[in-house]
PDB file of C-alpha atoms in Angstrom:
ATOM      1  CA  UNK A   1     -30.113  29.631  16.986  1.00  0.00           C
ATOM      2  CA  UNK A   2     -32.879  31.889  17.347  1.00  0.00           C
ATOM      3  CA  UNK A   3     -34.800  33.383  14.101  1.00  0.00           C
ATOM      4  CA  UNK A   4     -37.282  35.789  13.382  1.00  0.00           C
ATOM      5  CA  UNK A   5     -39.757  35.598  10.671  1.00  0.00           C
ATOM      6  CA  UNK A   6     -41.701  38.735   9.109  1.00  0.00           C
ATOM      7  CA  UNK A   7     -43.209  36.932   5.811  1.00  0.00           C
ATOM      8  CA  UNK A   8     -44.321  40.358   4.225  1.00  0.00           C
ATOM      9  CA  UNK A   9     -42.014  42.982   3.249  1.00  0.00           C
ATOM     10  CA  UNK A  10     -44.958  45.488   2.134  1.00  0.00           C
ATOM     11  CA  UNK A  11     -48.454  45.681   3.578  1.00  0.00           C
ATOM     12  CA  UNK A  12     -51.105  47.985   2.494  1.00  0.00           C
ATOM     13  CA  UNK A  13     -54.032  48.689   4.271  1.00  0.00           C
ATOM     14  CA  UNK A  14     -56.832  51.265   3.977  1.00  0.00           C
ATOM     15  CA  UNK A  15     -57.359  53.734   6.481  1.00  0.00           C
ATOM     16  CA  UNK A  16     -60.063  52.375   9.113  1.00  0.00           C
ATOM     17  CA  UNK A  17     -59.554  48.499   8.035  1.00  0.00           C
ATOM     18  CA  UNK A  18     -58.337  46.062  10.290  1.00  0.00           C
ATOM     19  CA  UNK A  19     -54.538  45.695  10.544  1.00  0.00           C
ATOM     20  CA  UNK A  20     -52.336  42.751  10.799  1.00  0.00           C
ATOM     21  CA  UNK A  21     -48.421  41.883  10.661  1.00  0.00           C
ATOM     22  CA  UNK A  22     -47.181  38.684  10.968  1.00  0.00           C
ATOM     23  CA  UNK A  23     -44.425  37.456  12.976  1.00  0.00           C
ATOM     24  CA  UNK A  24     -43.000  33.763  13.775  1.00  0.00           C
ATOM     25  CA  UNK A  25     -40.106  32.808  15.518  1.00  0.00           C
ATOM     26  CA  UNK A  26     -38.215  30.028  15.993  1.00  0.00           C
ATOM     27  CA  UNK A  27     -36.435  29.399  19.256  1.00  0.00           C
ATOM     28  CA  UNK A  28     -36.660  26.192  22.019  1.00  0.00           C
ATOM     29  CA  UNK A  29     -36.902  27.825  24.977  1.00  0.00           C
ATOM     30  CA  UNK A  30     -39.327  30.658  26.077  1.00  0.00           C
ATOM     31  CA  UNK A  31     -38.463  33.837  24.478  1.00  0.00           C
ATOM     32  CA  UNK A  32     -39.283  36.952  25.032  1.00  0.00           C
ATOM     33  CA  UNK A  33     -41.039  38.819  22.191  1.00  0.00           C
ATOM     34  CA  UNK A  34     -41.099  42.674  20.966  1.00  0.00           C
ATOM     35  CA  UNK A  35     -42.777  44.947  18.525  1.00  0.00           C
ATOM     36  CA  UNK A  36     -40.562  47.964  17.453  1.00  0.00           C
ATOM     37  CA  UNK A  37     -41.607  50.839  15.009  1.00  0.00           C
ATOM     38  CA  UNK A  38     -39.503  53.206  13.217  1.00  0.00           C
ATOM     39  CA  UNK A  39     -41.739  56.101  12.147  1.00  0.00           C
ATOM     40  CA  UNK A  40     -40.172  58.105   8.653  1.00  0.00           C
ATOM     41  CA  UNK A  41     -37.059  59.974  10.037  1.00  0.00           C
ATOM     42  CA  UNK A  42     -37.577  58.597  13.558  1.00  0.00           C
ATOM     43  CA  UNK A  43     -35.291  56.320  15.398  1.00  0.00           C
ATOM     44  CA  UNK A  44     -36.273  52.959  16.344  1.00  0.00           C
ATOM     45  CA  UNK A  45     -38.689  52.677  19.375  1.00  0.00           C
ATOM     46  CA  UNK A  46     -40.162  49.921  21.669  1.00  0.00           C
ATOM     47  CA  UNK A  47     -44.139  49.354  20.646  1.00  0.00           C
ATOM     48  CA  UNK A  48     -44.921  46.687  23.037  1.00  0.00           C
ATOM     49  CA  UNK A  49     -43.544  43.322  24.320  1.00  0.00           C
ATOM     50  CA  UNK A  50     -45.097  40.180  25.039  1.00  0.00           C
ATOM     51  CA  UNK A  51     -44.793  40.176  28.806  1.00  0.00           C
ATOM     52  CA  UNK A  52     -46.819  43.242  29.710  1.00  0.00           C
ATOM     53  CA  UNK A  53     -49.997  42.173  27.661  1.00  0.00           C
ATOM     54  CA  UNK A  54     -51.098  46.195  26.788  1.00  0.00           C
ATOM     55  CA  UNK A  55     -52.048  47.913  24.232  1.00  0.00           C
ATOM     56  CA  UNK A  56     -50.245  50.583  22.692  1.00  0.00           C
ATOM     57  CA  UNK A  57     -51.714  53.136  20.276  1.00  0.00           C
ATOM     58  CA  UNK A  58     -54.439  50.512  19.662  1.00  0.00           C
ATOM     59  CA  UNK A  59     -52.237  47.737  19.011  1.00  0.00           C
ATOM     60  CA  UNK A  60     -52.091  44.337  20.661  1.00  0.00           C
ATOM     61  CA  UNK A  61     -49.979  40.921  19.945  1.00  0.00           C
ATOM     62  CA  UNK A  62     -50.393  37.903  21.613  1.00  0.00           C
ATOM     63  CA  UNK A  63     -47.845  35.261  22.089  1.00  0.00           C
ATOM     64  CA  UNK A  64     -48.613  31.884  20.308  1.00  0.00           C
ATOM     65  CA  UNK A  65     -46.393  29.488  21.907  1.00  0.00           C
ATOM     66  CA  UNK A  66     -48.024  26.916  19.958  1.00  0.00           C
ATOM     67  CA  UNK A  67     -48.081  28.646  16.494  1.00  0.00           C
ATOM     68  CA  UNK A  68     -44.728  30.150  17.600  1.00  0.00           C
ATOM     69  CA  UNK A  69     -46.228  33.492  16.586  1.00  0.00           C
ATOM     70  CA  UNK A  70     -46.649  36.749  17.852  1.00  0.00           C
ATOM     71  CA  UNK A  71     -48.509  38.529  15.154  1.00  0.00           C
ATOM     72  CA  UNK A  72     -49.331  42.747  15.359  1.00  0.00           C
ATOM     73  CA  UNK A  73     -52.924  43.342  14.932  1.00  0.00           C
ATOM     74  CA  UNK A  74     -54.677  46.761  15.224  1.00  0.00           C
ATOM     75  CA  UNK A  75     -58.661  46.742  14.716  1.00  0.00           C
ATOM     76  CA  UNK A  76     -58.820  50.101  13.111  1.00  0.00           C
ATOM     77  CA  UNK A  77     -55.829  51.292  11.262  1.00  0.00           C
ATOM     78  CA  UNK A  78     -55.143  55.086  11.289  1.00  0.00           C
ATOM     79  CA  UNK A  79     -52.711  57.018   8.709  1.00  0.00           C
ATOM     80  CA  UNK A  80     -50.417  57.689  11.470  1.00  0.00           C
ATOM     81  CA  UNK A  81     -49.847  54.306  11.524  1.00  0.00           C
ATOM     82  CA  UNK A  82     -47.624  54.277   8.270  1.00  0.00           C
ATOM     83  CA  UNK A  83     -44.454  52.981   9.284  1.00  0.00           C
ATOM     84  CA  UNK A  84     -41.840  50.292   9.710  1.00  0.00           C
ATOM     85  CA  UNK A  85     -42.602  47.329  12.206  1.00  0.00           C
ATOM     86  CA  UNK A  86     -39.782  44.963  13.303  1.00  0.00           C
ATOM     87  CA  UNK A  87     -40.673  41.799  15.319  1.00  0.00           C
ATOM     88  CA  UNK A  88     -37.677  41.026  17.624  1.00  0.00           C
ATOM     89  CA  UNK A  89     -37.239  38.335  20.284  1.00  0.00           C
ATOM     90  CA  UNK A  90     -34.602  37.782  23.042  1.00  0.00           C
ATOM     91  CA  UNK A  91     -33.592  35.040  24.765  1.00  0.00           C
ATOM     92  CA  UNK A  92     -34.028  36.876  28.218  1.00  0.00           C
ATOM     93  CA  UNK A  93     -32.669  39.351  30.794  1.00  0.00           C
ATOM     94  CA  UNK A  94     -29.859  41.526  28.974  1.00  0.00           C
ATOM     95  CA  UNK A  95     -29.232  39.203  26.232  1.00  0.00           C
ATOM     96  CA  UNK A  96     -29.253  40.305  22.635  1.00  0.00           C
ATOM     97  CA  UNK A  97     -32.278  41.026  20.405  1.00  0.00           C
ATOM     98  CA  UNK A  98     -32.776  39.028  17.144  1.00  0.00           C
ATOM     99  CA  UNK A  99     -35.003  41.141  14.667  1.00  0.00           C
ATOM    100  CA  UNK A 100     -37.029  39.940  11.875  1.00  0.00           C
ATOM    101  CA  UNK A 101     -36.657  41.659   8.280  1.00  0.00           C
ATOM    102  CA  UNK A 102     -39.281  44.202   9.095  1.00  0.00           C
ATOM    103  CA  UNK A 103     -42.648  45.096   7.757  1.00  0.00           C
ATOM    104  CA  UNK A 104     -43.512  48.516   5.623  1.00  0.00           C
ATOM    105  CA  UNK A 105     -47.158  49.059   6.723  1.00  0.00           C
ATOM    106  CA  UNK A 106     -48.518  52.043   4.847  1.00  0.00           C
ATOM    107  CA  UNK A 107     -52.248  53.170   5.387  1.00  0.00           C
ATOM    108  CA  UNK A 108     -53.996  54.382   2.315  1.00  0.00           C
ATOM    109  CA  UNK A 109     -56.381  57.238   3.167  1.00  0.00           C
TER     110      UNK A 109
ATOM    111  CA  UNK B   1     -38.400  57.136  28.330  1.00  0.00           C
ATOM    112  CA  UNK B   2     -34.486  57.223  28.453  1.00  0.00           C
ATOM    113  CA  UNK B   3     -32.557  58.782  25.439  1.00  0.00           C
ATOM    114  CA  UNK B   4     -29.701  57.394  23.513  1.00  0.00           C
ATOM    115  CA  UNK B   5     -27.847  60.191  21.360  1.00  0.00           C
ATOM    116  CA  UNK B   6     -25.171  59.291  18.504  1.00  0.00           C
ATOM    117  CA  UNK B   7     -22.347  61.636  17.171  1.00  0.00           C
ATOM    118  CA  UNK B   8     -22.092  62.461  14.174  1.00  0.00           C
ATOM    119  CA  UNK B   9     -25.434  61.761  12.618  1.00  0.00           C
ATOM    120  CA  UNK B  10     -23.679  61.695   9.213  1.00  0.00           C
ATOM    121  CA  UNK B  11     -19.838  61.506   7.863  1.00  0.00           C
ATOM    122  CA  UNK B  12     -18.305  61.334   5.125  1.00  0.00           C
ATOM    123  CA  UNK B  13     -14.925  59.951   4.950  1.00  0.00           C
ATOM    124  CA  UNK B  14     -12.360  58.796   2.100  1.00  0.00           C
ATOM    125  CA  UNK B  15     -11.084  55.422   1.468  1.00  0.00           C
ATOM    126  CA  UNK B  16      -8.523  54.047   3.607  1.00  0.00           C
ATOM    127  CA  UNK B  17      -9.081  56.680   7.137  1.00  0.00           C
ATOM    128  CA  UNK B  18     -10.709  55.782  10.358  1.00  0.00           C
ATOM    129  CA  UNK B  19     -13.825  57.121  11.594  1.00  0.00           C
ATOM    130  CA  UNK B  20     -15.439  57.039  15.220  1.00  0.00           C
ATOM    131  CA  UNK B  21     -19.122  57.169  16.167  1.00  0.00           C
ATOM    132  CA  UNK B  22     -19.844  58.030  19.620  1.00  0.00           C
ATOM    133  CA  UNK B  23     -23.123  56.535  21.489  1.00  0.00           C
ATOM    134  CA  UNK B  24     -23.995  58.063  24.489  1.00  0.00           C
ATOM    135  CA  UNK B  25     -27.079  57.379  27.129  1.00  0.00           C
ATOM    136  CA  UNK B  26     -27.708  60.616  28.309  1.00  0.00           C
ATOM    137  CA  UNK B  27     -30.345  60.070  31.368  1.00  0.00           C
ATOM    138  CA  UNK B  28     -29.320  56.418  32.083  1.00  0.00           C
ATOM    139  CA  UNK B  29     -26.423  54.359  32.664  1.00  0.00           C
ATOM    140  CA  UNK B  30     -26.374  51.560  29.775  1.00  0.00           C
ATOM    141  CA  UNK B  31     -24.358  48.940  31.766  1.00  0.00           C
ATOM    142  CA  UNK B  32     -24.770  47.016  27.971  1.00  0.00           C
ATOM    143  CA  UNK B  33     -24.378  48.698  24.473  1.00  0.00           C
ATOM    144  CA  UNK B  34     -25.561  47.298  21.416  1.00  0.00           C
ATOM    145  CA  UNK B  35     -23.983  48.469  17.701  1.00  0.00           C
ATOM    146  CA  UNK B  36     -26.062  47.517  15.079  1.00  0.00           C
ATOM    147  CA  UNK B  37     -25.828  47.816  11.017  1.00  0.00           C
ATOM    148  CA  UNK B  38     -28.476  48.795   8.736  1.00  0.00           C
ATOM    149  CA  UNK B  39     -28.497  48.294   4.781  1.00  0.00           C
ATOM    150  CA  UNK B  40     -30.711  50.423   2.842  1.00  0.00           C
ATOM    151  CA  UNK B  41     -34.561  48.835   3.348  1.00  0.00           C
ATOM    152  CA  UNK B  42     -33.193  46.021   5.428  1.00  0.00           C
ATOM    153  CA  UNK B  43     -33.152  44.862   8.857  1.00  0.00           C
ATOM    154  CA  UNK B  44     -30.745  45.713  11.622  1.00  0.00           C
ATOM    155  CA  UNK B  45     -27.894  43.339  11.941  1.00  0.00           C
ATOM    156  CA  UNK B  46     -25.924  43.407  15.306  1.00  0.00           C
ATOM    157  CA  UNK B  47     -22.577  43.569  15.026  1.00  0.00           C
ATOM    158  CA  UNK B  48     -21.502  43.359  18.672  1.00  0.00           C
ATOM    159  CA  UNK B  49     -22.855  43.565  22.057  1.00  0.00           C
ATOM    160  CA  UNK B  50     -20.198  45.483  24.466  1.00  0.00           C
ATOM    161  CA  UNK B  51     -20.550  45.490  28.411  1.00  0.00           C
ATOM    162  CA  UNK B  52     -18.850  48.527  30.419  1.00  0.00           C
ATOM    163  CA  UNK B  53     -15.281  47.965  31.104  1.00  0.00           C
ATOM    164  CA  UNK B  54     -15.195  44.687  29.194  1.00  0.00           C
ATOM    165  CA  UNK B  55     -14.380  43.530  25.706  1.00  0.00           C
ATOM    166  CA  UNK B  56     -16.628  43.716  23.192  1.00  0.00           C
ATOM    167  CA  UNK B  57     -18.594  40.403  22.261  1.00  0.00           C
ATOM    168  CA  UNK B  58     -18.712  40.179  18.289  1.00  0.00           C
ATOM    169  CA  UNK B  59     -21.164  38.711  15.911  1.00  0.00           C
ATOM    170  CA  UNK B  60     -20.173  35.454  13.439  1.00  0.00           C
ATOM    171  CA  UNK B  61     -18.590  37.310  10.508  1.00  0.00           C
ATOM    172  CA  UNK B  62     -17.654  40.862  12.324  1.00  0.00           C
ATOM    173  CA  UNK B  63     -14.106  41.627  12.285  1.00  0.00           C
ATOM    174  CA  UNK B  64     -13.369  42.896  15.488  1.00  0.00           C
ATOM    175  CA  UNK B  65     -10.118  44.449  14.526  1.00  0.00           C
ATOM    176  CA  UNK B  66     -12.020  46.566  12.132  1.00  0.00           C
ATOM    177  CA  UNK B  67     -14.948  47.755  13.953  1.00  0.00           C
ATOM    178  CA  UNK B  68     -13.423  48.565  17.193  1.00  0.00           C
ATOM    179  CA  UNK B  69     -15.655  49.181  20.267  1.00  0.00           C
ATOM    180  CA  UNK B  70     -14.687  50.763  23.181  1.00  0.00           C
ATOM    181  CA  UNK B  71     -17.398  50.874  26.393  1.00  0.00           C
ATOM    182  CA  UNK B  72     -15.239  52.948  28.686  1.00  0.00           C
ATOM    183  CA  UNK B  73     -18.047  54.099  30.901  1.00  0.00           C
ATOM    184  CA  UNK B  74     -21.348  53.522  31.901  1.00  0.00           C
ATOM    185  CA  UNK B  75     -22.835  56.058  29.621  1.00  0.00           C
ATOM    186  CA  UNK B  76     -20.069  56.627  26.682  1.00  0.00           C
ATOM    187  CA  UNK B  77     -19.676  53.580  24.186  1.00  0.00           C
ATOM    188  CA  UNK B  78     -17.721  54.214  20.763  1.00  0.00           C
ATOM    189  CA  UNK B  79     -17.538  52.233  17.678  1.00  0.00           C
ATOM    190  CA  UNK B  80     -14.490  53.041  15.375  1.00  0.00           C
ATOM    191  CA  UNK B  81     -14.766  51.652  11.576  1.00  0.00           C
ATOM    192  CA  UNK B  82     -10.591  51.312  10.995  1.00  0.00           C
ATOM    193  CA  UNK B  83      -9.251  51.642   7.043  1.00  0.00           C
ATOM    194  CA  UNK B  84     -12.608  52.267   5.805  1.00  0.00           C
ATOM    195  CA  UNK B  85     -13.553  51.005   2.520  1.00  0.00           C
ATOM    196  CA  UNK B  86     -16.832  51.660   0.511  1.00  0.00           C
ATOM    197  CA  UNK B  87     -18.569  48.765   1.125  1.00  0.00           C
ATOM    198  CA  UNK B  88     -18.504  49.876   4.817  1.00  0.00           C
ATOM    199  CA  UNK B  89     -20.967  52.356   4.257  1.00  0.00           C
ATOM    200  CA  UNK B  90     -24.088  51.915   6.033  1.00  0.00           C
ATOM    201  CA  UNK B  91     -26.270  53.170   8.495  1.00  0.00           C
ATOM    202  CA  UNK B  92     -24.729  52.312  11.903  1.00  0.00           C
ATOM    203  CA  UNK B  93     -27.402  52.196  15.128  1.00  0.00           C
ATOM    204  CA  UNK B  94     -26.552  51.942  18.767  1.00  0.00           C
ATOM    205  CA  UNK B  95     -28.571  50.968  21.876  1.00  0.00           C
ATOM    206  CA  UNK B  96     -28.059  51.019  25.405  1.00  0.00           C
ATOM    207  CA  UNK B  97     -29.286  48.596  27.560  1.00  0.00           C
ATOM    208  CA  UNK B  98     -31.437  49.796  31.090  1.00  0.00           C
ATOM    209  CA  UNK B  99     -29.855  47.517  34.076  1.00  0.00           C
ATOM    210  CA  UNK B 100     -33.418  47.933  35.732  1.00  0.00           C
ATOM    211  CA  UNK B 101     -35.995  46.580  32.771  1.00  0.00           C
ATOM    212  CA  UNK B 102     -33.406  45.607  30.262  1.00  0.00           C
ATOM    213  CA  UNK B 103     -35.483  47.525  27.594  1.00  0.00           C
ATOM    214  CA  UNK B 104     -33.099  48.721  24.585  1.00  0.00           C
ATOM    215  CA  UNK B 105     -33.158  52.441  23.955  1.00  0.00           C
ATOM    216  CA  UNK B 106     -31.946  52.848  20.162  1.00  0.00           C
ATOM    217  CA  UNK B 107     -29.817  55.867  19.322  1.00  0.00           C
ATOM    218  CA  UNK B 108     -30.827  57.850  15.906  1.00  0.00           C
ATOM    219  CA  UNK B 109     -28.319  56.355  13.823  1.00  0.00           C
ATOM    220  CA  UNK B 110     -25.145  57.469  12.373  1.00  0.00           C
ATOM    221  CA  UNK B 111     -24.787  57.258   8.210  1.00  0.00           C
ATOM    222  CA  UNK B 112     -21.583  56.721   6.966  1.00  0.00           C
ATOM    223  CA  UNK B 113     -20.489  57.205   3.724  1.00  0.00           C
ATOM    224  CA  UNK B 114     -17.001  56.126   2.738  1.00  0.00           C
ATOM    225  CA  UNK B 115     -15.768  57.404  -0.845  1.00  0.00           C
TER     226      UNK B 115
END
């Protein structure tokens, strides 16, 4: 069975400082990894996925198969980055998503 | 991006009654819809996966007779909580999956309170 672990429930970072939200997964195959974000009082939305290797709102995430990690990074935090972040795994195609427990990121002005 | 709506956004019902939550994909055909439950300050827990025209596939531990899911069309899925009890109070979220990208688009959620 697949599992996603986000070790930090809460993370506070000063504005302008680098951000790293950790995500580790366990799955024997080749999964698809995603980061979702939920801003206050808004719905869950896709932030980025590993297969597209893009940078969204300054965030990047690299899939490290050796370490089974998919950490989310941003070099300079902004106040509007404060939100709940969820790492998620999917076996492929139209399969279900397995979510981590989430990390609440707070950017300190 | 694609839009998914849910109705109602909030509902309060008495213990023992049933309540229906609708999930609609507004601008795309969702061949697959997913229903999640989210407790306060916790992650989303998948309850069931429904494919249009088929019976839903429930996750382990989810009572299919209590949480009835119907996916009768490519744009509508419903979740009916039957004989609701206070422990069913939660935030219920649906998502629709685009058949082209398989990206899941999430609804805004429905807050159910059972008194």
